[in-house]
Tab-separated table of C-alpha atoms in Angstrom:
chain	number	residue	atom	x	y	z
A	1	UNK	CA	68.468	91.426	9.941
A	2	UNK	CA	67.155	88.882	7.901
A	3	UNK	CA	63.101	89.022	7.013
A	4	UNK	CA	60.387	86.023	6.882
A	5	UNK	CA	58.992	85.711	3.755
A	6	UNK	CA	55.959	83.571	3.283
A	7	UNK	CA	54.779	81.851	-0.170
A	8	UNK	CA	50.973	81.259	-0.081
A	9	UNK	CA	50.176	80.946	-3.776
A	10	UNK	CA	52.266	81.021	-7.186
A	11	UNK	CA	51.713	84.998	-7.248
A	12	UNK	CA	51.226	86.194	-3.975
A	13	UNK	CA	54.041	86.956	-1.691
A	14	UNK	CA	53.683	88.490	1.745
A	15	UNK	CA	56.355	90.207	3.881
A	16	UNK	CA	56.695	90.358	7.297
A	17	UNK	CA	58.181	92.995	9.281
A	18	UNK	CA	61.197	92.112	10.885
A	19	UNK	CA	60.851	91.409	15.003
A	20	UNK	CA	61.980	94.594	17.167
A	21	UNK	CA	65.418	93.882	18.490
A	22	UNK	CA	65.273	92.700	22.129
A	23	UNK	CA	68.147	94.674	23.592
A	24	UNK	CA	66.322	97.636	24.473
A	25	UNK	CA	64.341	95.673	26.425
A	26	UNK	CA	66.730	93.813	28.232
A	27	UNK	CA	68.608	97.099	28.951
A	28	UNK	CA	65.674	98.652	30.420
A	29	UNK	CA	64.927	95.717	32.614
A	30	UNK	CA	68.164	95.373	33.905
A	31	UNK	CA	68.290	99.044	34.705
A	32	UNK	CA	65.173	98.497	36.585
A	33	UNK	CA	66.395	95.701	38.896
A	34	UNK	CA	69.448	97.418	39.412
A	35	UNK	CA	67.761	100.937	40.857
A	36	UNK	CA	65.028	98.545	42.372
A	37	UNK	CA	68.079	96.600	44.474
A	38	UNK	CA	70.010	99.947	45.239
A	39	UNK	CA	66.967	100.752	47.101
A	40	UNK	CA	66.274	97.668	48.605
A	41	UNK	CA	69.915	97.818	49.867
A	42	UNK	CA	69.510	101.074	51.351
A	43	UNK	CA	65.851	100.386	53.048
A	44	UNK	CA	67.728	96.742	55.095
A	45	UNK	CA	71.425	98.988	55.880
A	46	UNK	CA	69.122	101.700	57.257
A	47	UNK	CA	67.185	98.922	59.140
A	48	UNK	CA	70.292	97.172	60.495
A	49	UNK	CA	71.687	100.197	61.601
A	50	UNK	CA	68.833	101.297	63.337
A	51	UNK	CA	68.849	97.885	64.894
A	52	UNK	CA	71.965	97.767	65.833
A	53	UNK	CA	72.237	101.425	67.870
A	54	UNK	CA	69.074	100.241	69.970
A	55	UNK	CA	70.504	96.940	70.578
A	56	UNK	CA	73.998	98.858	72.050
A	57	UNK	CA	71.890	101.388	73.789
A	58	UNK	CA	69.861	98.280	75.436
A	59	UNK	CA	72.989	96.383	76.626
A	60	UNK	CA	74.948	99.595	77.784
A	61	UNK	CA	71.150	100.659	80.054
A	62	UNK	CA	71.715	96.488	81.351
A	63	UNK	CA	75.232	96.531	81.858
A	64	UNK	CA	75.733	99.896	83.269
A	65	UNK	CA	74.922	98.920	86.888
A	66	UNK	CA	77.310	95.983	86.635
A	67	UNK	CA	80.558	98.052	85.501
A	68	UNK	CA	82.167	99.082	88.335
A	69	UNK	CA	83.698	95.891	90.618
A	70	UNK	CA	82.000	95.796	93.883
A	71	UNK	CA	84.013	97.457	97.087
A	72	UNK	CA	86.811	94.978	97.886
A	73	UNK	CA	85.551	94.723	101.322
A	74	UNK	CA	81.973	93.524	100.199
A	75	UNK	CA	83.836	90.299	98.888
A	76	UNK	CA	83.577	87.155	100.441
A	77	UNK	CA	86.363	85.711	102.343
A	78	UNK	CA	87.710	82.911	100.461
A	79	UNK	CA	87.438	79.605	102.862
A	80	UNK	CA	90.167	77.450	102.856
A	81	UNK	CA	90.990	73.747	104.219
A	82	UNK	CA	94.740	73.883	105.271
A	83	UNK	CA	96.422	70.210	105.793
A	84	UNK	CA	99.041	70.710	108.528
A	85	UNK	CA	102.541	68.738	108.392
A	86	UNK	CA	102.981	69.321	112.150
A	87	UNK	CA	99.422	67.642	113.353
A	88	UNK	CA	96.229	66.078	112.738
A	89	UNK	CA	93.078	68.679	112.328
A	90	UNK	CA	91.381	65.573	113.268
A	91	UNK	CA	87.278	66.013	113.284
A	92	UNK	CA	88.371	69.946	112.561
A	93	UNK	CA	89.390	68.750	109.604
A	94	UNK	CA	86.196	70.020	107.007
A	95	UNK	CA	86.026	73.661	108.632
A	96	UNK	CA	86.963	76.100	106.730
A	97	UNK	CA	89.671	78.469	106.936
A	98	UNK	CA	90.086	82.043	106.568
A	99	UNK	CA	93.347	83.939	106.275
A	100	UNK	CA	93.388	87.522	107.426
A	101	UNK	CA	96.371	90.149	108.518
A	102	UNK	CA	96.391	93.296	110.441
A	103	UNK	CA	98.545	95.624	108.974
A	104	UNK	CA	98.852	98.289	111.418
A	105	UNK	CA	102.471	101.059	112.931
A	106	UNK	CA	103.490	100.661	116.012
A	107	UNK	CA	101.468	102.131	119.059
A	108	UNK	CA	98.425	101.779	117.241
A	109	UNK	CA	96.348	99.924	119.168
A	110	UNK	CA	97.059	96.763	117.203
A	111	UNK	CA	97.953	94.657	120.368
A	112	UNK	CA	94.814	95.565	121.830
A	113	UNK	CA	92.988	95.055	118.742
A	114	UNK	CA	94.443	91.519	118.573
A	115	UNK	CA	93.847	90.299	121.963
A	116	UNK	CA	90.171	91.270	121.023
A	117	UNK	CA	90.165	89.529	118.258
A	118	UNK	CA	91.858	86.429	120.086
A	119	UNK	CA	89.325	86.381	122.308
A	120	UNK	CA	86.980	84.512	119.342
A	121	UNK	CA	87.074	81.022	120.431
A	122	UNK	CA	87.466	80.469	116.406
A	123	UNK	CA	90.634	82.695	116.197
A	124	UNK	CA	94.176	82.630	116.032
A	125	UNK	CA	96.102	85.878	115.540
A	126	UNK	CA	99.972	85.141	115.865
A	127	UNK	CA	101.238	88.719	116.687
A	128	UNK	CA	104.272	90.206	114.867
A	129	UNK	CA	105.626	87.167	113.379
A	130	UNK	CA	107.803	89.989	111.226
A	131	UNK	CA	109.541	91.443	114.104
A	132	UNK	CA	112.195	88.808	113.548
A	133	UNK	CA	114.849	90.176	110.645
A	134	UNK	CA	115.504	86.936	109.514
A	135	UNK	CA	111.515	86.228	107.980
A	136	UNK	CA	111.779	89.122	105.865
A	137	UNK	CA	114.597	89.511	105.015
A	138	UNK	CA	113.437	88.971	101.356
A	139	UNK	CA	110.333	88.522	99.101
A	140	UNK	CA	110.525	84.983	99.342
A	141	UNK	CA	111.494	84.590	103.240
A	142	UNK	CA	108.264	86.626	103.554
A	143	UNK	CA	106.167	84.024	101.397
A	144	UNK	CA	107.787	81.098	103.039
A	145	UNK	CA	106.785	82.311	106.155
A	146	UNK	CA	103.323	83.504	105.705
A	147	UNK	CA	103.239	79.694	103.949
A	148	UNK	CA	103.862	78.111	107.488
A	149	UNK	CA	101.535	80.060	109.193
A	150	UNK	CA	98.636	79.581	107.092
A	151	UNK	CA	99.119	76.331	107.164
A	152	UNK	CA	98.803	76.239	110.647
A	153	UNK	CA	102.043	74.967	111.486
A	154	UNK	CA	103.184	77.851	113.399
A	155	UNK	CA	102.767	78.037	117.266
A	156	UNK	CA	101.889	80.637	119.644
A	157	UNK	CA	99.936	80.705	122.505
A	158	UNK	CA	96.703	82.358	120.660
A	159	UNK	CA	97.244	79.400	118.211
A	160	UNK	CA	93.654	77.369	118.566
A	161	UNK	CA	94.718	75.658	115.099
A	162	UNK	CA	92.664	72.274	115.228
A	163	UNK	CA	89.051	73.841	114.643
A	164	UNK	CA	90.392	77.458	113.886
A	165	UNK	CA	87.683	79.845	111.637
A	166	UNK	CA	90.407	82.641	111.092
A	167	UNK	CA	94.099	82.447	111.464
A	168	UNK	CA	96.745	85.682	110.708
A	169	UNK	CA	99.074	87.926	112.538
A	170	UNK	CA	100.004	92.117	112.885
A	171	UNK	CA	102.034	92.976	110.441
A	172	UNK	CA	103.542	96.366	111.035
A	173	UNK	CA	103.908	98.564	108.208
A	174	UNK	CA	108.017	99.294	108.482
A	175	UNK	CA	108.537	95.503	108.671
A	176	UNK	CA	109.201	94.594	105.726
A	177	UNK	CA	105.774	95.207	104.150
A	178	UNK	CA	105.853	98.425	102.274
A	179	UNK	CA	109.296	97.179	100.619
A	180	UNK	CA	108.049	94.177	99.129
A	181	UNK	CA	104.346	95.199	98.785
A	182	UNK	CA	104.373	93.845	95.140
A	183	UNK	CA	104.816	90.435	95.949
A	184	UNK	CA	102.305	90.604	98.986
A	185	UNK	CA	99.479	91.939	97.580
A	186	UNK	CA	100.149	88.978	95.143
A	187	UNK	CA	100.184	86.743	98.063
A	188	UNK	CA	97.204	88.092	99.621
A	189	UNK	CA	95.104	87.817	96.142
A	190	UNK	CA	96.555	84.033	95.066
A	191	UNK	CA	95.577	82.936	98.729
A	192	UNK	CA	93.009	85.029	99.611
A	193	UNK	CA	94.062	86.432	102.476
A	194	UNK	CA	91.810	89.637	103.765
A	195	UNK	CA	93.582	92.489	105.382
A	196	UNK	CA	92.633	94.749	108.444
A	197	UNK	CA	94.485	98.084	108.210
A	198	UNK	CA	94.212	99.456	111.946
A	199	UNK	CA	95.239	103.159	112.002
A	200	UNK	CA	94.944	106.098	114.472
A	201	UNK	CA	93.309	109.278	113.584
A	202	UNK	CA	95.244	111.420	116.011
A	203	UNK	CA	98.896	111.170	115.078
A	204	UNK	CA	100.148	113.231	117.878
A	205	UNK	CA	98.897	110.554	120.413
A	206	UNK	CA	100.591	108.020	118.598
A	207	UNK	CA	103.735	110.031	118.807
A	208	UNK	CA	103.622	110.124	122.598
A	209	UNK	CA	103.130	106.407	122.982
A	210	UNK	CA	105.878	105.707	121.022
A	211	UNK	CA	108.380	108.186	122.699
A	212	UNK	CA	106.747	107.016	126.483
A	213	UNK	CA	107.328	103.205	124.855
A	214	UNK	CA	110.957	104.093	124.078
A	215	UNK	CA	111.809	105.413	127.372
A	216	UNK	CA	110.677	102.919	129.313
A	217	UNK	CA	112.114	100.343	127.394
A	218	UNK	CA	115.442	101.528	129.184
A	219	UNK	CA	114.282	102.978	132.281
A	220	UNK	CA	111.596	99.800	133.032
A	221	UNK	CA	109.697	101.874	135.527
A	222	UNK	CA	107.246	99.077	136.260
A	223	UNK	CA	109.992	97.426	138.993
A	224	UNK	CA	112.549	97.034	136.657
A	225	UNK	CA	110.757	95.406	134.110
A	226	UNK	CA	109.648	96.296	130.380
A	227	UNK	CA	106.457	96.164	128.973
A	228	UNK	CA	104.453	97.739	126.068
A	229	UNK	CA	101.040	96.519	127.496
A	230	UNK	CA	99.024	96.420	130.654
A	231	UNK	CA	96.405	94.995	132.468
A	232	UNK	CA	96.213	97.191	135.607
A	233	UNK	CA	95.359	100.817	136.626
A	234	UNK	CA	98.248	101.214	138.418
A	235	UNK	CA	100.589	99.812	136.078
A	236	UNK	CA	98.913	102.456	133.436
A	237	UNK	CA	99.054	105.298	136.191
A	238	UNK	CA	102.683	104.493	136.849
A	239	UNK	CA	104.158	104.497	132.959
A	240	UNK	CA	101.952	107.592	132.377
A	241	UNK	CA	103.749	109.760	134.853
A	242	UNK	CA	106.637	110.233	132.471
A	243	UNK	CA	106.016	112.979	129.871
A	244	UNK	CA	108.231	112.807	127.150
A	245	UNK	CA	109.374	116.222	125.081
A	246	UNK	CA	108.672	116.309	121.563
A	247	UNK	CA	110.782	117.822	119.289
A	248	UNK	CA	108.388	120.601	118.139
A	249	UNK	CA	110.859	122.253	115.058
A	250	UNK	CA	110.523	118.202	113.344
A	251	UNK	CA	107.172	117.718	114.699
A	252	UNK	CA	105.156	118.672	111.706
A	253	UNK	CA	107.402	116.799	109.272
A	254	UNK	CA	107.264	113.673	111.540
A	255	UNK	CA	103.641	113.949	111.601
A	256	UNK	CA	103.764	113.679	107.566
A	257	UNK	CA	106.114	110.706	107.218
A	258	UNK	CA	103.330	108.868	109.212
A	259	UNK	CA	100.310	109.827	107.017
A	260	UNK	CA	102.583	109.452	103.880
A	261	UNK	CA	102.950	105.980	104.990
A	262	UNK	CA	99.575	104.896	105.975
A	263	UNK	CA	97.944	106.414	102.675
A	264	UNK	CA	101.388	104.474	100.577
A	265	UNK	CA	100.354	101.003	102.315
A	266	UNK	CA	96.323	101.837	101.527
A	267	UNK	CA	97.181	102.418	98.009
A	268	UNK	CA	99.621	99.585	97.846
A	269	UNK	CA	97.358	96.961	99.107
A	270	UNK	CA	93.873	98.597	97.508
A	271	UNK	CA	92.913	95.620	95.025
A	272	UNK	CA	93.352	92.992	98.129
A	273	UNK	CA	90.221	92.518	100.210
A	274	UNK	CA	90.556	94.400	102.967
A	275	UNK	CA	88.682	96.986	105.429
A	276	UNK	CA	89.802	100.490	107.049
A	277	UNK	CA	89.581	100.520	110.895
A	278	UNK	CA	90.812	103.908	113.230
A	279	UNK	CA	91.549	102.655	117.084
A	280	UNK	CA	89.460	106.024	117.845
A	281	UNK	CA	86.219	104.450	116.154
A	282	UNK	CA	87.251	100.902	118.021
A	283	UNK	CA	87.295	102.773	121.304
A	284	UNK	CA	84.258	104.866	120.752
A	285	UNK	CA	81.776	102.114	119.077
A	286	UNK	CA	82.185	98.983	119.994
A	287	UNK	CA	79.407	97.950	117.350
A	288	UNK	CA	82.542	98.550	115.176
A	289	UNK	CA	84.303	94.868	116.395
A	290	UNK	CA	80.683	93.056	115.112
A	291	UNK	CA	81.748	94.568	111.911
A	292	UNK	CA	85.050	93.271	111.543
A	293	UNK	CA	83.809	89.855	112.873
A	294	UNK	CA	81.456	89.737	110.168
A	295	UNK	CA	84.361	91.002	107.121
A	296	UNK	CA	86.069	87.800	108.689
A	297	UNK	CA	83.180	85.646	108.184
A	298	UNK	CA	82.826	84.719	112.167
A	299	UNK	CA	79.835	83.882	113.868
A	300	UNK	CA	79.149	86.642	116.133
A	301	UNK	CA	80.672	86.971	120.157
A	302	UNK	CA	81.302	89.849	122.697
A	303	UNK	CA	85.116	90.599	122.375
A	304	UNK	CA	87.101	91.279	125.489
A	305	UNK	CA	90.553	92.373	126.132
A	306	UNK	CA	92.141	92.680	129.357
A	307	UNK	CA	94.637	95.504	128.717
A	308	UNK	CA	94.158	98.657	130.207
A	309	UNK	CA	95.058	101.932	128.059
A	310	UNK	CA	97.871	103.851	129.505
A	311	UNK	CA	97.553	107.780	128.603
A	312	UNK	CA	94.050	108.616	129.387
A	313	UNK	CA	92.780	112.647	129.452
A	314	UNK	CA	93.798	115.700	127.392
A	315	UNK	CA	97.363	115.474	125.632
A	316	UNK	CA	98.684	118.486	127.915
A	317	UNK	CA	98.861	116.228	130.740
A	318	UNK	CA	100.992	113.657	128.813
A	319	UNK	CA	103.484	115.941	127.212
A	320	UNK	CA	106.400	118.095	128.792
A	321	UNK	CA	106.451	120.923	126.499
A	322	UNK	CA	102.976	121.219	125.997
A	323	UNK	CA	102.909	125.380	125.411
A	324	UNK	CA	105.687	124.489	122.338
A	325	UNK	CA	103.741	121.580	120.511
A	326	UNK	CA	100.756	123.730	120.681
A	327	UNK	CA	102.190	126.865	119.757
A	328	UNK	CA	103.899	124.645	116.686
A	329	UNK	CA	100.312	123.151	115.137
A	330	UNK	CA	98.027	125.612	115.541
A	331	UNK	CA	97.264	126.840	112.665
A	332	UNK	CA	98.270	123.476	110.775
A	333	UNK	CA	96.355	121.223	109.228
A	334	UNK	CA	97.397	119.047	112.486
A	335	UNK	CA	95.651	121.171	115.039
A	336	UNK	CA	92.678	119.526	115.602
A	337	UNK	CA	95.654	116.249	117.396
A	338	UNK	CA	95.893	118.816	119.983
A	339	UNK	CA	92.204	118.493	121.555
A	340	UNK	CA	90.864	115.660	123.055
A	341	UNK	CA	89.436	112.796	120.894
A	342	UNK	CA	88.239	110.466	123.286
């Protein structure tokens, strides 16, 4: 490196030192920031981390209580405001709407349970608009149908349809419903239509309505007429003399098909809005109507129903080979059908 050399006088010459080079230094500096801003890196990751886990523990502790969707039959009935082709819903014509359908088997208790529920002044239930072969014979017979009755152009004699608060039908379960359940339950969540499953706990008294229903159907012991329903003691006393005989070496596996059914249809329709209801609990607690009334959004009323229930008393008095059935379920998981439940 090149030195300074400084003249002060003809015969004096002074030398400086040369200057230190200045690469050590600047090696030594920069090897200070850097360790300085490793550690600075280190101190903020650790701090953001930390951070971060309490703001994930925070929002888990909010959210937790919020996770699971609420039971469907907490939700609120969707109202609607139908516009008829057929009439004019006149000053009727702002009320609301609800759609509901009582999915139910045969000898049930759903035709009681609807003439209860008819007996709303705000209520239409159709009955077993599906009876018929022709409206489902398909998926979309099905939809055009349930399209015309929640529209209110369909006509019964429970139709109230100008200022109606809840219109729907029974819909029993080997009508057409468990075959195209997939495109139901879509119906029922597009439209909002809330279900009422109506079931009976004691499977064996089901099984002797049907068979009694069966019978008379041909033999018409009420004066040579038919019916499923009615609204006297007598009549009841008069269809409940016949005991029919139950084939005790099926009986168990009969008993089966029913529950497998009922617990297909709840687990079929179980992300539609809907409630659980056992005739037994209707019969037993009334308080039980004042909670459907309120699933259907319905101002509150004492339901009546004029039918009278046919096979009254212990099931040995109803059935002709009594000392078989029981001699078949005991033991079973069925035996508690064979005492009184009610």
């Amino acid at each position: 490196m090149a030195e300074y050399i400084c003249w002060f006088s003809k015969d004096t010459i002074i030398i400086k030192p040369p200057k230190k080079s200045p690469i050590l230094l600047r090696m030594i500096v920069l090897v200070f920031a850097m360790v300085c801003g490793v550690f600075i890196c280190s101190v903020c990751l650790k701090q953001i981390s930390t951070h971060s886990k309490i703001k994930i523990e925070d929002i888990q502790v909010i959210e937790r209580p919020f996770s699971d969707n609420p039971p469907t039959q907490m939700r609120i009935p969707i109202m609607h405001f139908p516009h008829p082709e057929t009439f004019s819903r006149a000053e009727c014509v702002h009320n609301p709407v609800r759609y509901f359908a009582i999915l139910s088997m045969q000898r049930s208790g759903s035709g009681w349970f609807e003439t209860l529920l008819n007996s709303h002044v705000n209520v239409s239930s159709n009955g077993e608009i599906f009876s018929v072969l022709d409206r489902r014979r398909n998926a979309s017979s099905i939809i055009k149908t349930l399209d015309k009755l929640y529209n209110l152009d369909w006509f019964t004699s429970a139709s109230k349809n100008e200022c109606s608060a809840a219109v729907g039908f029974k819909w029993m379960l080997n009508q057409g419903l468990i075959e195209n359940h997939e495109a139901v339950v879509e119906y029922f969540n597009a439209r909002g239509v809330s279900a009422l499953f109506l079931l009976r706990r004691n499977l064996l008294r089901r099984m002797v309505s049907v068979l009694s229903n069966s019978y008379d159907r041909h033999a018409k012991l009420l004066n040579g007429t038919h019916k499923s329903h009615v609204h006297s003691a007598e009549e009841a006393e008069a269809l409940s003399k016949y005991k029919p005989t139950i084939n005790s070496t099926l009986l168990v596996a009969d008993l089966k098909k029913m529950e497998i059914m009922a617990a297909r249809a709840l687990e079929y329709f179980n992300s539609t809005r809907h409630i659980v209801l056992y005739y037994e609990d209707l019969v037993k607690n009334c308080t039980k109507l004042k909670d459907v009334q309120e699933f259907l959004g319905l101002p509150y009323m004492e339901l009546t129903s004029r039918q009278v229930k046919i096979h009254k008393g212990p099931l040995s008095d109803h059935i002709e080979n009594w000392e078989d059935v029981n001699k078949t379920l005991a033991g079973t998981e069925y035996e508690n059908f064979l005492k009184a439940d009610y």
